[in-house]
C-alpha cells in the first residue's frame, strides 16, 4: 500500500533517525489550513541595551566583562550545567539507584554585537561568521580527549525559554553520548550495515524525487519537513554531499549553510508574521576519534507554534504518556512553509 492511501486515515509514521513512532490524525483537520492571522505587538529592541549581559562591553552576572566584540563572541557559561573538573564517580552498574558523574563544558555564543537582530535579520556574511565559529568550536571541543559529544544549539524566543532576545546560542560538550545521539547512531549504523549507504543520503534522495516535503534548497543544502515530524513546522536541514560533521564543509558549503539558515529562519518569521520561536541544533557524530561513515550531518528545527503567533502545540496528555501525535500532516506543513520561503 502506498503512503498516499493514508491521507485521510489515522496512522503511525516511523522516525528513521530514532526508530520511534509518531501518530498522525489527518482526518482532524477538515480544512488543510485553519490559520488565523493576528499581528502581535512588535518588539522594539534597541541595537544596544546597557542592561543586556550579552551586548559588547557589558558586565555579566558573576563579574566578567564582555569585550567590545564586532562580529561573534564565545564565552564559558557563567552558570554551567556541566564542569570539566568533575571527578569521576559512579554507583555500581545495574544497581537500582544508578548514577555516574558527568564531565563537560558549556559555552554561550553571541551571534552578533547587535541586540536587536536574529539570524533571519543578519546578512549571509554575518551568519557565515557564526558558521565559522561553530566549526572552530566543534573542532576545539571535539579534540579534547574526554569529550564524546559536542551539541551546538539555539533556543530562540521566550516561548522556548530563551532568557534574552540578544541573538545567541549555546554549546555543550560532554563525555557521554546523549540519548538522542545514541538513538540516531544506532539507526544510522544499522542501515549502513544493511545497505552500505548512509541512511540520510538515501532518505534525502527519496525526498528530492518526491518533492512533497521539501521546503527550500540551494546548491549545497536542502531543508524539508521530515516524514515523521512531531512539531507542526519541524524541519530537517541536510547537506546534499555526504559529510559527517561541520568540520568537513568546504568554504562554499559554509556560505551555503549560512544562506539556507537565513532562508529558513526568515521564512519561519513570515509564516505567522512573528519572530518565530524554535529550538534548533546540529547532530554530529561522536568525537572519540573513530570514523563514522554511517553518520550524515544534519540540523533539526523544532518550533512550537501551530496556528498563529500565539497558538502553540503542547506535548501533554497522550503525547507525554504514550507517543507524540499531530493533526496537520508533514506534507501540509511543508506546503505552507514552501509558500513563505524565498
Ligand atoms: P538561554 O537564553 O538559551 O537560556 O542562554 C543563556 C545562557 O547564558 C544561560 O545558559 C548564561 C545562562 O546560564 N548566562 C551567563 O553565562 N552569564 C550571564 O551573565 C547571564 C546568563
Ligand atoms: Zn544585547
Short mmCIF file of C-alpha atoms and ligand atoms in Angstrom, two decimals:
data_model
loop_
_atom_site.label_atom_id
_atom_site.label_comp_id
_atom_site.label_asym_id
_atom_site.label_seq_id
_atom_site.Cartn_x
_atom_site.Cartn_y
_atom_site.Cartn_z
CA UNK A 1 0.00 0.00 0.00
CA UNK A 2 1.43 3.41 -0.90
CA UNK A 3 1.71 6.26 1.55
CA UNK A 4 -0.99 8.22 -0.36
CA UNK A 5 -3.68 5.90 0.94
CA UNK A 6 -3.10 7.23 4.46
CA UNK A 7 -4.08 10.83 3.61
CA UNK A 8 -7.39 10.62 5.49
CA UNK A 9 -6.64 7.79 7.89
CA UNK A 10 -5.22 7.90 11.40
CA UNK A 11 -1.81 6.28 11.09
CA UNK A 12 1.63 5.95 12.62
CA UNK A 13 4.87 7.01 10.95
CA UNK A 14 8.30 5.76 11.88
CA UNK A 15 11.12 8.17 12.59
CA UNK A 16 14.10 6.78 10.66
CA UNK A 17 16.57 8.53 12.95
CA UNK A 18 15.21 7.33 16.29
CA UNK A 19 13.14 4.26 15.42
CA UNK A 20 10.23 5.81 17.35
CA UNK A 21 6.68 6.29 16.06
CA UNK A 22 4.51 9.38 15.72
CA UNK A 23 0.72 9.24 15.48
CA UNK A 24 -0.80 11.29 12.62
CA UNK A 25 -4.52 12.15 12.58
CA UNK A 26 -5.11 14.00 9.28
CA UNK A 27 -8.89 13.48 9.46
CA UNK A 28 -8.99 16.02 12.31
CA UNK A 29 -8.06 18.92 10.06
CA UNK A 30 -11.20 19.24 7.96
CA UNK A 31 -9.55 22.01 6.03
CA UNK A 32 -5.85 21.67 5.39
CA UNK A 33 -5.29 25.10 6.88
CA UNK A 34 -7.12 26.65 9.82
CA UNK A 35 -4.86 29.65 10.05
CA UNK A 36 -5.69 32.89 11.70
CA UNK A 37 -3.55 35.97 11.48
CA UNK A 38 -3.01 38.09 14.50
CA UNK A 39 -0.42 40.78 14.43
CA UNK A 40 1.27 40.62 17.80
CA UNK A 41 2.92 43.75 19.17
CA UNK A 42 6.32 44.05 17.50
CA UNK A 43 9.27 44.13 19.88
CA UNK A 44 11.12 47.38 19.52
CA UNK A 45 14.54 46.41 20.67
CA UNK A 46 17.46 48.83 20.79
CA UNK A 47 20.62 47.95 18.81
CA UNK A 48 22.47 48.16 22.12
CA UNK A 49 20.94 47.51 25.54
CA UNK A 50 23.03 48.71 28.50
CA UNK A 51 21.31 46.13 30.76
CA UNK A 52 21.96 43.12 28.44
CA UNK A 53 24.58 40.66 29.63
CA UNK A 54 25.40 39.69 26.04
CA UNK A 55 25.90 43.13 24.49
CA UNK A 56 29.51 44.22 23.80
CA UNK A 57 31.33 45.86 26.69
CA UNK A 58 28.66 44.96 29.25
CA UNK A 59 29.16 43.20 32.58
CA UNK A 60 27.83 39.67 33.03
CA UNK A 61 26.43 38.11 36.18
CA UNK A 62 29.43 36.89 38.14
CA UNK A 63 31.54 39.93 37.34
CA UNK A 64 33.14 39.16 33.95
CA UNK A 65 33.00 41.83 31.26
CA UNK A 66 32.33 41.24 27.56
CA UNK A 67 34.91 42.63 25.13
CA UNK A 68 33.81 45.24 22.59
CA UNK A 69 33.29 42.48 20.04
CA UNK A 70 32.26 43.39 16.48
CA UNK A 71 31.28 40.01 15.00
CA UNK A 72 30.75 36.84 17.06
CA UNK A 73 31.79 36.21 20.65
CA UNK A 74 32.01 32.97 22.66
CA UNK A 75 32.47 32.60 26.42
CA UNK A 76 32.26 29.96 29.13
CA UNK A 77 28.74 29.90 30.57
CA UNK A 78 28.83 31.63 33.96
CA UNK A 79 26.25 29.13 35.26
CA UNK A 80 27.35 25.92 33.53
CA UNK A 81 25.28 22.74 33.78
CA UNK A 82 28.49 20.74 33.34
CA UNK A 83 32.04 21.28 34.57
CA UNK A 84 35.33 19.91 33.19
CA UNK A 85 36.79 19.31 36.66
CA UNK A 86 34.07 16.90 37.87
CA UNK A 87 35.86 13.91 39.39
CA UNK A 88 34.85 10.51 38.02
CA UNK A 89 32.47 8.59 40.27
CA UNK A 90 29.76 6.04 39.70
CA UNK A 91 27.45 3.77 41.58
CA UNK A 92 27.52 0.05 40.93
CA UNK A 93 26.43 -0.73 37.37
CA UNK A 94 22.89 -2.02 37.23
CA UNK A 95 22.13 -1.01 40.79
CA UNK A 96 18.60 0.25 41.43
CA UNK A 97 19.88 3.77 42.03
CA UNK A 98 22.39 4.02 39.22
CA UNK A 99 24.28 7.27 38.67
CA UNK A 100 27.52 8.35 37.13
CA UNK A 101 29.37 11.64 37.22
CA UNK A 102 29.49 13.61 34.00
CA UNK A 103 32.26 15.92 32.85
CA UNK A 104 31.50 18.67 30.39
CA UNK A 105 31.74 22.26 29.28
CA UNK A 106 29.06 24.82 28.48
CA UNK A 107 29.65 27.84 26.30
CA UNK A 108 27.49 30.72 25.15
CA UNK A 109 27.85 32.05 21.60
CA UNK A 110 26.78 35.59 20.69
CA UNK A 111 25.84 35.62 17.01
CA UNK A 112 26.13 39.39 16.59
CA UNK A 113 27.01 42.51 18.61
CA UNK A 114 23.56 43.85 17.66
CA UNK A 115 20.99 43.29 20.41
CA UNK A 116 18.04 43.70 18.03
CA UNK A 117 18.88 41.15 15.31
CA UNK A 118 18.13 37.46 14.83
CA UNK A 119 19.71 35.01 12.39
CA UNK A 120 16.87 35.89 9.99
CA UNK A 121 17.81 39.59 10.02
CA UNK A 122 21.56 39.11 9.70
CA UNK A 123 23.17 39.12 6.26
CA UNK A 124 24.75 35.95 4.85
CA UNK A 125 28.39 37.01 5.57
CA UNK A 126 27.45 37.68 9.22
CA UNK A 127 25.74 34.27 9.52
CA UNK A 128 28.78 32.73 7.81
CA UNK A 129 30.86 34.11 10.72
CA UNK A 130 28.57 32.19 13.08
CA UNK A 131 29.06 29.02 10.99
CA UNK A 132 32.84 29.52 11.13
CA UNK A 133 32.67 29.88 14.89
CA UNK A 134 30.55 26.71 15.21
CA UNK A 135 33.13 24.81 13.13
CA UNK A 136 36.03 26.11 15.23
CA UNK A 137 34.20 25.26 18.47
CA UNK A 138 33.27 21.78 17.26
CA UNK A 139 36.92 21.15 16.35
CA UNK A 140 38.33 22.59 19.57
CA UNK A 141 35.93 20.88 21.97
CA UNK A 142 35.80 17.64 19.96
CA UNK A 143 39.61 17.41 20.12
CA UNK A 144 39.55 17.18 23.93
CA UNK A 145 40.38 13.54 24.64
CA UNK A 146 37.50 13.04 27.08
CA UNK A 147 34.79 14.76 25.02
CA UNK A 148 32.46 12.44 23.07
CA UNK A 149 29.68 14.78 22.09
CA UNK A 150 29.55 18.45 21.07
CA UNK A 151 25.99 19.77 20.97
CA UNK A 152 25.56 23.11 19.20
CA UNK A 153 22.09 24.61 19.65
CA UNK A 154 19.95 27.72 19.81
CA UNK A 155 16.84 28.38 21.89
CA UNK A 156 15.10 31.16 20.05
CA UNK A 157 12.40 33.22 21.76
CA UNK A 158 10.87 33.46 25.20
CA UNK A 159 8.41 30.66 24.32
CA UNK A 160 11.41 28.31 24.15
CA UNK A 161 12.79 29.54 27.45
CA UNK A 162 15.46 31.79 25.99
CA UNK A 163 16.39 34.27 28.64
CA UNK A 164 17.49 37.11 26.38
CA UNK A 165 16.48 38.37 22.89
CA UNK A 166 20.13 39.16 22.06
CA UNK A 167 20.95 36.64 19.26
CA UNK A 168 22.83 33.79 20.88
CA UNK A 169 23.17 30.06 21.09
CA UNK A 170 24.91 27.54 23.30
CA UNK A 171 27.37 24.69 23.01
CA UNK A 172 27.52 21.85 25.48
CA UNK A 173 30.32 19.31 25.24
CA UNK A 174 30.33 16.22 27.41
CA UNK A 175 31.97 12.88 27.97
CA UNK A 176 28.97 10.64 27.31
CA UNK A 177 26.79 10.30 24.25
CA UNK A 178 23.38 11.91 24.98
CA UNK A 179 20.17 9.91 24.43
CA UNK A 180 19.21 11.41 21.05
CA UNK A 181 22.65 10.75 19.61
CA UNK A 182 22.63 7.18 20.88
CA UNK A 183 19.33 6.55 19.06
CA UNK A 184 20.49 8.25 15.86
CA UNK A 185 23.79 6.40 15.88
CA UNK A 186 22.05 3.04 16.32
CA UNK A 187 19.60 3.71 13.49
CA UNK A 188 22.21 5.07 11.08
CA UNK A 189 24.63 2.25 11.85
CA UNK A 190 22.05 -0.48 11.34
CA UNK A 191 21.03 0.99 7.99
CA UNK A 192 24.65 1.38 6.88
CA UNK A 193 25.41 -2.23 7.78
CA UNK A 194 22.40 -3.42 5.78
CA UNK A 195 22.69 -1.14 2.74
CA UNK A 196 26.27 0.13 2.66
CA UNK A 197 24.98 3.69 2.27
CA UNK A 198 24.27 6.44 4.81
CA UNK A 199 20.59 6.41 5.83
CA UNK A 200 20.11 10.15 5.42
CA UNK A 201 21.69 10.19 1.96
CA UNK A 202 19.14 7.63 0.74
CA UNK A 203 16.33 9.44 2.57
CA UNK A 204 17.34 12.79 1.02
CA UNK A 205 17.39 11.24 -2.45
CA UNK A 206 13.86 9.91 -1.94
CA UNK A 207 12.61 13.28 -0.64
CA UNK A 208 14.14 15.14 -3.59
CA UNK A 209 12.46 12.71 -6.00
CA UNK A 210 9.04 13.12 -4.36
CA UNK A 211 9.33 16.82 -3.58
CA UNK A 212 6.21 17.00 -1.39
CA UNK A 213 8.06 17.63 1.87
CA UNK A 214 10.93 19.75 0.52
CA UNK A 215 10.57 23.39 1.53
CA UNK A 216 13.79 25.05 0.40
CA UNK A 217 17.13 24.30 -1.19
CA UNK A 218 20.28 25.74 -2.62
CA UNK A 219 23.20 24.10 -4.44
CA UNK A 220 24.61 22.51 -1.29
CA UNK A 221 21.75 22.18 1.22
CA UNK A 222 18.14 21.02 1.39
CA UNK A 223 15.54 21.78 4.05
CA UNK A 224 12.46 19.61 4.39
CA UNK A 225 9.71 18.70 6.82
CA UNK A 226 10.63 15.14 7.72
CA UNK A 227 8.03 12.44 7.05
CA UNK A 228 8.00 11.69 10.79
CA UNK A 229 7.86 15.32 12.03
CA UNK A 230 6.36 15.73 15.50
CA UNK A 231 6.33 19.53 15.83
CA UNK A 232 3.91 21.23 13.40
CA UNK A 233 6.57 23.04 11.35
CA UNK A 234 9.55 20.92 12.26
CA UNK A 235 12.37 20.99 9.71
CA UNK A 236 15.41 18.90 8.89
CA UNK A 237 18.37 20.60 7.23
CA UNK A 238 20.79 18.40 5.27
CA UNK A 239 23.87 18.89 3.11
CA UNK A 240 23.47 17.27 -0.32
CA UNK A 241 27.01 15.90 -0.25
CA UNK A 242 27.79 13.23 2.29
CA UNK A 243 29.68 14.76 5.20
CA UNK A 244 29.63 13.67 8.80
CA UNK A 245 30.30 16.96 10.59
CA UNK A 246 30.50 20.73 10.18
CA UNK A 247 34.29 20.36 10.08
CA UNK A 248 34.05 18.68 6.66
CA UNK A 249 32.17 21.51 4.97
CA UNK A 250 34.03 23.29 2.18
CA UNK A 251 34.29 27.05 2.03
CA UNK A 252 31.36 27.20 -0.41
CA UNK A 253 29.30 24.86 1.73
CA UNK A 254 29.79 27.02 4.82
CA UNK A 255 28.44 30.02 2.91
CA UNK A 256 25.57 27.93 1.51
CA UNK A 257 24.73 26.80 5.05
CA UNK A 258 24.59 30.46 6.15
CA UNK A 259 22.31 31.22 3.19
CA UNK A 260 19.89 28.37 3.86
CA UNK A 261 19.77 29.24 7.57
CA UNK A 262 18.72 32.75 6.60
CA UNK A 263 16.17 31.39 4.13
CA UNK A 264 14.60 29.05 6.67
CA UNK A 265 14.54 31.42 9.66
CA UNK A 266 13.14 34.33 7.65
CA UNK A 267 10.59 32.01 6.03
CA UNK A 268 9.52 30.90 9.52
CA UNK A 269 9.09 34.58 10.51
CA UNK A 270 6.76 35.15 7.56
CA UNK A 271 4.55 32.18 8.42
CA UNK A 272 2.72 33.92 11.29
CA UNK A 273 4.26 37.40 10.97
CA UNK A 274 6.14 36.89 14.19
CA UNK A 275 9.73 36.38 15.26
CA UNK A 276 9.35 32.60 15.11
CA UNK A 277 10.43 30.69 18.23
CA UNK A 278 12.28 27.38 17.92
CA UNK A 279 14.97 25.16 19.30
CA UNK A 280 17.50 24.17 16.68
CA UNK A 281 20.73 22.26 16.78
CA UNK A 282 23.21 20.22 14.78
CA UNK A 283 23.59 16.49 15.12
CA UNK A 284 27.15 15.38 14.55
CA UNK A 285 28.95 12.10 15.20
CA UNK A 286 30.77 11.22 18.42
CA UNK A 287 34.14 12.97 18.71
CA UNK A 288 36.07 9.98 20.07
CA UNK A 289 38.41 9.87 17.08
CA UNK A 290 36.73 6.90 15.36
CA UNK A 291 35.31 7.20 11.82
CA UNK A 292 31.53 7.34 11.45
CA UNK A 293 30.81 6.79 7.73
CA UNK A 294 27.17 5.98 8.59
CA UNK A 295 26.59 9.46 10.00
CA UNK A 296 25.28 12.35 7.93
CA UNK A 297 25.48 15.89 9.29
CA UNK A 298 22.08 17.48 9.86
CA UNK A 299 20.28 20.13 11.86
CA UNK A 300 16.84 19.85 13.45
CA UNK A 301 14.49 22.78 13.91
CA UNK A 302 11.75 22.22 16.49
CA UNK A 303 9.34 25.20 16.53
CA UNK A 304 6.33 25.04 18.91
CA UNK A 305 3.86 27.27 17.01
CA UNK A 306 0.83 25.58 15.45
CA UNK A 307 -1.66 28.06 14.05
CA UNK A 308 -0.65 31.63 14.83
CA UNK A 309 1.81 33.79 16.72
CA UNK A 310 0.24 32.66 19.99
CA UNK A 311 -1.35 29.25 19.38
CA UNK A 312 1.25 26.63 20.10
CA UNK A 313 1.39 22.88 20.24
CA UNK A 314 1.74 21.33 23.67
CA UNK A 315 3.34 17.98 24.32
CA UNK A 316 0.93 16.86 27.01
CA UNK A 317 -1.54 14.11 27.84
CA UNK A 318 -1.35 11.23 25.39
CA UNK A 319 1.89 12.55 23.94
CA UNK A 320 3.62 12.77 27.27
CA UNK A 321 2.28 9.44 28.45
CA UNK A 322 2.12 7.42 25.24
CA UNK A 323 3.52 8.85 21.99
CA UNK A 324 3.67 12.10 20.02
CA UNK A 325 0.66 12.97 17.85
CA UNK A 326 -0.09 15.58 15.20
CA UNK A 327 -3.11 16.60 13.10
CA UNK A 328 -1.68 18.72 10.27
CA UNK A 329 0.44 16.35 8.19
CA UNK A 330 4.09 16.90 7.36
CA UNK A 331 3.03 17.39 3.72
CA UNK A 332 0.52 20.12 4.62
CA UNK A 333 3.10 21.86 6.82
CA UNK A 334 5.66 21.66 4.01
CA UNK A 335 3.20 23.24 1.59
CA UNK A 336 2.61 26.15 3.98
CA UNK A 337 6.32 26.61 4.53
CA UNK A 338 7.14 26.47 0.81
CA UNK A 339 4.75 29.38 0.30
CA UNK A 340 6.71 31.63 2.64
CA UNK A 341 10.24 30.61 1.56
CA UNK A 342 12.07 32.86 -0.84
P1 LIG B 1 19.44 30.83 27.07
O1 LIG B 1 18.90 32.19 26.73
O2 LIG B 1 19.28 29.85 25.95
O3 LIG B 1 18.90 30.36 28.37
O4 LIG B 1 21.03 31.00 27.26
C1 LIG B 1 21.59 31.97 28.07
C2 LIG B 1 22.71 31.35 28.88
O5 LIG B 1 23.53 32.42 29.34
C3 LIG B 1 22.24 30.59 30.10
O6 LIG B 1 22.67 29.25 30.00
C4 LIG B 1 24.03 32.08 30.61
C5 LIG B 1 22.92 31.31 31.26
O7 LIG B 1 23.46 30.40 32.20
N1 LIG B 1 24.43 33.32 31.28
C6 LIG B 1 25.77 33.58 31.51
O8 LIG B 1 26.62 32.73 31.22
N2 LIG B 1 26.15 34.77 32.07
C7 LIG B 1 25.27 35.74 32.44
O9 LIG B 1 25.69 36.79 32.88
C8 LIG B 1 23.81 35.50 32.36
C9 LIG B 1 23.38 34.25 31.64
ZN1 LIG B 2 22.28 42.62 23.95
#
